[in-house]
Protein backbone atom coordinates (compact mmCIF):
# COMPACT_ATOMS: atom_id res chain seq x y z
CA UNK A 1 0.00 0.00 0.00
CA UNK A 2 2.88 2.39 0.64
CA UNK A 3 5.29 0.98 -1.91
CA UNK A 4 5.79 3.47 -4.74
CA UNK A 5 5.88 0.79 -7.47
CA UNK A 6 2.33 -0.39 -6.69
CA UNK A 7 -0.63 1.42 -8.19
CA UNK A 8 -3.13 2.98 -5.78
CA UNK A 9 -5.95 0.85 -7.20
CA UNK A 10 -3.97 -2.31 -6.39
CA UNK A 11 -3.51 -1.14 -2.79
CA UNK A 12 -7.20 -0.33 -2.46
CA UNK A 13 -8.09 -3.71 -3.99
CA UNK A 14 -5.86 -5.46 -1.45
CA UNK A 15 -7.45 -3.64 1.48
CA UNK A 16 -10.96 -4.28 0.14
CA UNK A 17 -10.18 -7.99 -0.26
CA UNK A 18 -8.79 -8.12 3.29
CA UNK A 19 -11.91 -6.43 4.69
CA UNK A 20 -14.21 -8.74 2.70
CA UNK A 21 -12.39 -11.91 3.82
CA UNK A 22 -12.37 -10.80 7.46
CA UNK A 23 -16.11 -10.00 7.36
CA UNK A 24 -16.86 -13.29 5.57
CA UNK A 25 -14.96 -15.34 8.15
CA UNK A 26 -16.69 -13.50 11.02
CA UNK A 27 -20.08 -14.16 9.41
CA UNK A 28 -19.31 -17.87 8.92
CA UNK A 29 -18.08 -18.22 12.51
CA UNK A 30 -21.22 -16.44 13.75
CA UNK A 31 -23.57 -18.71 11.79
CA UNK A 32 -21.84 -22.10 12.10
CA UNK A 33 -20.87 -23.79 15.37
CA UNK A 34 -18.65 -26.24 13.48
CA UNK A 35 -16.75 -23.39 11.84
CA UNK A 36 -16.54 -21.62 15.21
CA UNK A 37 -14.96 -24.69 16.77
CA UNK A 38 -12.55 -25.08 13.88
CA UNK A 39 -11.48 -21.44 13.67
CA UNK A 40 -11.80 -20.25 17.27
CA UNK A 41 -10.95 -23.52 19.02
CA UNK A 42 -12.66 -25.35 21.86
CA UNK A 43 -12.10 -25.14 25.61
CA UNK A 44 -9.88 -27.91 26.97
CA UNK A 45 -10.23 -29.44 30.43
CA UNK A 46 -6.76 -29.58 32.01
CA UNK A 47 -7.82 -30.64 35.52
CA UNK A 48 -10.90 -32.80 36.05
CA UNK A 49 -12.12 -33.86 39.50
CA UNK A 50 -8.80 -32.66 40.92
CA UNK A 51 -6.67 -34.80 38.57
CA UNK A 52 -4.35 -33.30 35.98
CA UNK A 53 -5.00 -34.58 32.47
CA UNK A 54 -1.49 -35.00 31.05
CA UNK A 55 -2.74 -35.65 27.51
CA UNK A 56 -4.62 -32.34 27.50
CA UNK A 57 -1.52 -30.53 28.73
CA UNK A 58 0.68 -31.99 26.01
CA UNK A 59 -1.87 -31.43 23.24
CA UNK A 60 -1.92 -27.74 24.21
CA UNK A 61 1.88 -27.67 24.47
CA UNK A 62 1.83 -26.89 28.17
CA UNK A 63 3.98 -28.26 30.96
CA UNK A 64 3.46 -28.25 34.72
CA UNK A 65 5.29 -24.94 35.09
CA UNK A 66 2.87 -23.34 32.61
CA UNK A 67 -0.13 -24.82 34.42
CA UNK A 68 1.02 -23.67 37.85
CA UNK A 69 1.73 -20.19 36.45
CA UNK A 70 -1.80 -19.99 34.99
CA UNK A 71 -3.22 -21.17 38.32
CA UNK A 72 -1.22 -18.58 40.27
CA UNK A 73 -2.66 -15.86 38.03
CA UNK A 74 -6.06 -17.05 39.32
CA UNK A 75 -4.75 -16.90 42.94
CA UNK A 76 -4.53 -20.68 43.23
CA UNK A 77 -1.19 -21.80 44.61
CA UNK A 78 -1.90 -25.52 45.05
CA UNK A 79 -3.22 -27.86 42.37
CA UNK A 80 -4.90 -29.80 45.18
CA UNK A 81 -7.39 -26.92 45.60
CA UNK A 82 -8.72 -27.29 42.04
CA UNK A 83 -11.77 -29.33 41.01
CA UNK A 84 -11.72 -28.21 37.36
CA UNK A 85 -9.36 -26.09 35.30
CA UNK A 86 -10.37 -25.28 31.74
CA UNK A 87 -8.09 -23.70 29.16
CA UNK A 88 -10.21 -21.32 27.11
CA UNK A 89 -9.65 -20.76 23.37
CA UNK A 90 -8.30 -17.26 24.12
CA UNK A 91 -5.52 -18.76 26.29
CA UNK A 92 -6.99 -17.88 29.68
CA UNK A 93 -7.62 -20.43 32.39
CA UNK A 94 -10.99 -20.81 34.11
CA UNK A 95 -10.76 -22.42 37.53
CA UNK A 96 -13.43 -24.04 39.71
CA UNK A 97 -12.05 -24.68 43.17
CA UNK A 98 -13.06 -27.61 45.31
CA UNK A 99 -15.91 -26.63 47.62
CA UNK A 100 -13.79 -26.71 50.75
CA UNK A 101 -11.48 -24.09 49.22
CA UNK A 102 -14.21 -21.72 47.99
CA UNK A 103 -14.47 -18.44 49.91
CA UNK A 104 -17.39 -18.04 52.28
CA UNK A 105 -20.11 -15.73 50.99
CA UNK A 106 -22.65 -13.64 52.87
CA UNK A 107 -25.31 -16.10 51.72
CA UNK A 108 -23.36 -18.99 53.27
CA UNK A 109 -23.27 -17.11 56.57
CA UNK A 110 -26.95 -16.09 56.37
CA UNK A 111 -26.01 -12.41 56.50
CA UNK A 112 -28.82 -10.11 55.43
CA UNK A 113 -27.84 -8.31 52.25
CA UNK A 114 -29.35 -5.00 51.17
CA UNK A 115 -29.62 -4.16 47.49
CA UNK A 116 -27.40 -1.35 46.39
CA UNK A 117 -29.60 1.69 45.77
CA UNK A 118 -27.30 2.93 43.01
CA UNK A 119 -23.97 2.32 41.36
CA UNK A 120 -21.16 4.79 42.00
CA UNK A 121 -21.68 7.63 39.54
CA UNK A 122 -19.81 10.83 38.82
CA UNK A 123 -21.92 13.84 39.71
CA UNK A 124 -19.24 16.50 39.28
CA UNK A 125 -16.65 16.22 36.52
CA UNK A 126 -13.99 18.86 35.87
CA UNK A 127 -15.82 21.20 38.22
CA UNK A 128 -19.13 20.88 36.39
CA UNK A 129 -22.31 19.15 37.54
CA UNK A 130 -23.34 16.24 35.32
CA UNK A 131 -27.08 16.92 35.09
CA UNK A 132 -27.79 13.70 33.18
CA UNK A 133 -26.42 11.61 36.07
CA UNK A 134 -28.41 13.60 38.63
CA UNK A 135 -31.58 12.92 36.61
CA UNK A 136 -30.78 9.19 36.25
CA UNK A 137 -30.33 8.87 40.01
CA UNK A 138 -33.48 10.92 40.64
CA UNK A 139 -31.64 13.53 42.71
CA UNK A 140 -31.26 17.30 42.33
CA UNK A 141 -28.67 20.02 42.87
CA UNK A 142 -30.08 20.81 46.32
CA UNK A 143 -29.40 17.24 47.44
CA UNK A 144 -25.89 17.45 45.99
CA UNK A 145 -25.22 20.77 47.74
CA UNK A 146 -26.44 19.33 51.06
CA UNK A 147 -24.26 16.21 50.66
CA UNK A 148 -21.22 18.32 49.87
CA UNK A 149 -21.92 20.46 52.93
CA UNK A 150 -22.22 17.32 55.13
CA UNK A 151 -18.84 16.14 53.83
CA UNK A 152 -17.25 19.50 54.59
CA UNK A 153 -17.16 20.85 51.06
CA UNK A 154 -19.04 23.27 48.89
CA UNK A 155 -20.00 23.79 45.26
CA UNK A 156 -17.51 26.64 45.10
CA UNK A 157 -14.65 24.32 46.15
CA UNK A 158 -15.68 21.70 43.59
CA UNK A 159 -15.53 24.24 40.80
CA UNK A 160 -11.96 25.06 41.79
CA UNK A 161 -10.79 21.45 41.99
CA UNK A 162 -10.18 19.03 39.12
CA UNK A 163 -11.57 15.51 39.55
Coordinates of N, CA and C in Angstrom, one line a residue, residues 35-131:
X35 N -17.8 -24.3 12.3 CA -16.7 -23.4 11.8 C -16.2 -22.7 13.0
X36 N -17.0 -22.3 14.0 CA -16.5 -21.6 15.2 C -15.5 -22.5 16.0
X37 N -15.9 -23.8 16.1 CA -15.0 -24.7 16.8 C -13.7 -24.9 16.0
X38 N -13.7 -24.9 14.7 CA -12.5 -25.1 13.9 C -11.7 -23.8 13.9
X39 N -12.3 -22.7 13.8 CA -11.5 -21.4 13.7 C -11.1 -20.8 15.0
X40 N -12.1 -20.9 16.0 CA -11.8 -20.3 17.3 C -11.2 -21.2 18.3
X41 N -11.4 -22.5 18.1 CA -10.9 -23.5 19.0 C -12.0 -23.9 20.1
X42 N -11.7 -24.9 20.8 CA -12.7 -25.4 21.9 C -12.0 -25.3 23.2
X43 N -12.7 -25.1 24.3 CA -12.1 -25.1 25.6 C -11.6 -26.5 25.9
X44 N -10.5 -26.6 26.6 CA -9.9 -27.9 27.0 C -9.8 -28.1 28.5
X45 N -10.3 -29.2 29.0 CA -10.2 -29.4 30.4 C -8.8 -29.9 30.8
X46 N -8.1 -29.2 31.6 CA -6.8 -29.6 32.0 C -6.7 -30.3 33.3
X47 N -7.7 -30.0 34.2 CA -7.8 -30.6 35.5 C -9.3 -31.0 35.7
X48 N -9.5 -32.3 35.9 CA -10.9 -32.8 36.0 C -11.0 -33.6 37.3
X49 N -12.0 -33.2 38.2 CA -12.1 -33.9 39.5 C -10.8 -33.9 40.3
X50 N -10.0 -32.8 40.2 CA -8.8 -32.7 40.9 C -7.6 -33.4 40.3
X51 N -7.8 -34.1 39.2 CA -6.7 -34.8 38.6 C -6.2 -34.1 37.3
X52 N -4.9 -33.9 37.2 CA -4.3 -33.3 36.0 C -4.4 -34.3 34.8
X53 N -4.9 -33.8 33.7 CA -5.0 -34.6 32.5 C -3.8 -34.3 31.6
X54 N -2.8 -35.2 31.7 CA -1.5 -35.0 31.0 C -1.7 -34.9 29.5
X55 N -2.5 -35.7 29.0 CA -2.7 -35.7 27.5 C -3.2 -34.3 27.0
X56 N -4.1 -33.7 27.8 CA -4.6 -32.3 27.5 C -3.5 -31.3 27.6
X57 N -2.6 -31.5 28.6 CA -1.5 -30.5 28.7 C -0.6 -30.6 27.5
X58 N -0.2 -31.8 27.1 CA 0.7 -32.0 26.0 C 0.1 -31.6 24.7
X59 N -1.2 -31.8 24.5 CA -1.9 -31.4 23.2 C -2.0 -29.9 23.1
X60 N -1.9 -29.2 24.2 CA -1.9 -27.7 24.2 C -0.5 -27.2 24.4
X61 N 0.5 -28.1 24.3 CA 1.9 -27.7 24.5 C 2.2 -26.9 25.8
X62 N 1.6 -27.5 26.8 CA 1.8 -26.9 28.2 C 2.6 -27.9 29.0
X63 N 3.3 -27.4 30.0 CA 4.0 -28.3 31.0 C 3.5 -27.9 32.3
X64 N 3.9 -28.5 33.4 CA 3.5 -28.3 34.7 C 3.8 -26.8 35.2
X65 N 4.9 -26.3 34.7 CA 5.3 -24.9 35.1 C 4.3 -24.0 34.5
X66 N 3.9 -24.2 33.3 CA 2.9 -23.3 32.6 C 1.5 -23.4 33.4
X67 N 1.1 -24.6 33.7 CA -0.1 -24.8 34.4 C -0.1 -24.1 35.8
X68 N 1.0 -24.3 36.5 CA 1.0 -23.7 37.8 C 1.1 -22.2 37.7
X69 N 1.7 -21.6 36.7 CA 1.7 -20.2 36.4 C 0.3 -19.7 36.2
X70 N -0.4 -20.4 35.3 CA -1.8 -20.0 35.0 C -2.7 -20.1 36.2
X71 N -2.5 -21.1 37.1 CA -3.2 -21.2 38.3 C -2.9 -20.0 39.3
X72 N -1.6 -19.7 39.4 CA -1.2 -18.6 40.3 C -1.9 -17.3 39.8
X73 N -2.0 -17.1 38.5 CA -2.7 -15.9 38.0 C -4.1 -15.8 38.6
X74 N -4.7 -17.0 38.8 CA -6.1 -17.0 39.3 C -6.1 -17.2 40.8
X75 N -4.9 -16.8 41.5 CA -4.7 -16.9 42.9 C -4.9 -18.3 43.5
X76 N -4.5 -19.3 42.8 CA -4.5 -20.7 43.2 C -3.1 -21.1 43.3
X77 N -2.6 -21.5 44.5 CA -1.2 -21.8 44.6 C -1.0 -23.3 44.9
X78 N -2.0 -24.1 44.9 CA -1.9 -25.5 45.1 C -2.9 -26.2 44.1
X79 N -2.4 -27.1 43.3 CA -3.2 -27.9 42.4 C -4.3 -28.6 43.1
X80 N -4.0 -29.0 44.4 CA -4.9 -29.8 45.2 C -6.2 -29.0 45.5
X81 N -6.2 -27.7 45.3 CA -7.4 -26.9 45.6 C -8.4 -26.9 44.4
X82 N -8.0 -27.4 43.3 CA -8.7 -27.3 42.0 C -9.6 -28.5 41.7
X83 N -10.9 -28.3 41.5 CA -11.8 -29.3 41.0 C -11.7 -29.4 39.5
X84 N -11.8 -28.3 38.8 CA -11.7 -28.2 37.4 C -10.9 -27.0 37.0
X85 N -10.1 -27.2 35.9 CA -9.4 -26.1 35.3 C -9.5 -26.3 33.8
X86 N -10.0 -25.2 33.2 CA -10.4 -25.3 31.7 C -9.6 -24.2 31.0
X87 N -8.8 -24.6 30.0 CA -8.1 -23.7 29.2 C -9.0 -23.2 28.1
X88 N -9.3 -21.9 28.1 CA -10.2 -21.3 27.1 C -9.5 -21.1 25.8
X89 N -10.3 -21.0 24.7 CA -9.6 -20.8 23.4 C -8.8 -19.5 23.3
X90 N -9.1 -18.5 24.1 CA -8.3 -17.3 24.1 C -7.0 -17.4 25.0
X91 N -6.8 -18.5 25.5 CA -5.5 -18.8 26.3 C -5.7 -18.6 27.8
X92 N -6.8 -18.1 28.2 CA -7.0 -17.9 29.7 C -7.5 -19.2 30.3
X93 N -7.2 -19.3 31.6 CA -7.6 -20.4 32.4 C -8.8 -20.1 33.3
X94 N -9.9 -20.9 33.2 CA -11.0 -20.8 34.1 C -10.8 -21.9 35.2
X95 N -11.0 -21.5 36.4 CA -10.8 -22.4 37.5 C -12.0 -22.5 38.4
X96 N -12.4 -23.8 38.7 CA -13.4 -24.0 39.7 C -12.7 -24.8 40.9
X97 N -12.7 -24.1 42.0 CA -12.0 -24.7 43.2 C -12.9 -25.7 43.8
X98 N -12.3 -26.6 44.5 CA -13.1 -27.6 45.3 C -13.9 -26.8 46.4
X99 N -15.0 -27.4 46.7 CA -15.9 -26.6 47.6 C -15.3 -26.2 48.9
X100 N -14.4 -27.0 49.5 CA -13.8 -26.7 50.7 C -12.8 -25.5 50.6
X101 N -12.4 -25.2 49.4 CA -11.5 -24.1 49.2 C -12.2 -22.8 48.7
X102 N -13.5 -22.9 48.5 CA -14.2 -21.7 48.0 C -14.3 -20.7 49.1
X103 N -14.3 -19.4 48.8 CA -14.5 -18.4 49.9 C -15.9 -18.4 50.4
X104 N -16.1 -18.1 51.7 CA -17.4 -18.0 52.3 C -18.1 -16.8 51.8
X105 N -19.3 -16.9 51.4 CA -20.1 -15.7 51.0 C -21.1 -15.3 52.1
X106 N -21.7 -14.1 51.9 CA -22.7 -13.6 52.9 C -23.8 -14.6 52.9
X107 N -24.2 -15.1 51.8 CA -25.3 -16.1 51.7 C -25.0 -17.3 52.6
X108 N -23.8 -17.8 52.5 CA -23.4 -19.0 53.3 C -23.5 -18.7 54.8
X109 N -23.2 -17.5 55.2 CA -23.3 -17.1 56.6 C -24.6 -16.6 57.0
X110 N -25.6 -16.6 56.1 CA -26.9 -16.1 56.4 C -26.9 -14.6 56.8
X111 N -26.1 -13.8 56.2 CA -26.0 -12.4 56.5 C -27.0 -11.7 55.6
X112 N -27.8 -10.9 56.2 CA -28.8 -10.1 55.4 C -28.1 -9.1 54.5
X113 N -28.5 -9.2 53.2 CA -27.8 -8.3 52.2 C -28.9 -7.3 51.7
X114 N -28.5 -6.0 51.7 CA -29.4 -5.0 51.2 C -28.9 -4.8 49.7
X115 N -29.9 -4.5 48.9 CA -29.6 -4.2 47.5 C -29.0 -2.8 47.5
X116 N -28.0 -2.7 46.6 CA -27.4 -1.3 46.4 C -28.4 -0.4 45.8
X117 N -28.6 0.8 46.3 CA -29.6 1.7 45.8 C -29.1 2.3 44.5
X118 N -27.8 2.3 44.2 CA -27.3 2.9 43.0 C -25.9 2.4 42.8
X119 N -25.4 2.6 41.6 CA -24.0 2.3 41.4 C -23.2 3.6 41.5
X120 N -21.9 3.6 41.9 CA -21.2 4.8 42.0 C -21.2 5.5 40.7
X121 N -21.5 6.8 40.7 CA -21.7 7.6 39.5 C -21.0 9.0 39.8
X122 N -20.4 9.5 38.7 CA -19.8 10.8 38.8 C -20.9 11.9 38.7
X123 N -20.9 12.8 39.7 CA -21.9 13.8 39.7 C -21.3 15.2 39.4
X124 N -20.0 15.3 39.6 CA -19.2 16.5 39.3 C -18.0 16.0 38.5
X125 N -17.8 16.6 37.3 CA -16.6 16.2 36.5 C -16.0 17.5 36.0
X126 N -14.7 17.7 36.3 CA -14.0 18.9 35.9 C -14.7 20.1 36.4
X127 N -15.2 20.0 37.6 CA -15.8 21.2 38.2 C -17.2 21.5 37.7
X128 N -17.8 20.6 36.9 CA -19.1 20.9 36.4 C -20.1 19.8 36.8
X129 N -21.3 20.1 37.1 CA -22.3 19.2 37.5 C -22.8 18.4 36.3
X130 N -22.9 17.1 36.4 CA -23.3 16.2 35.3 C -24.8 16.0 35.5
X131 N -25.6 16.9 34.9 CA -27.1 16.9 35.1 C -27.7 15.6 34.7

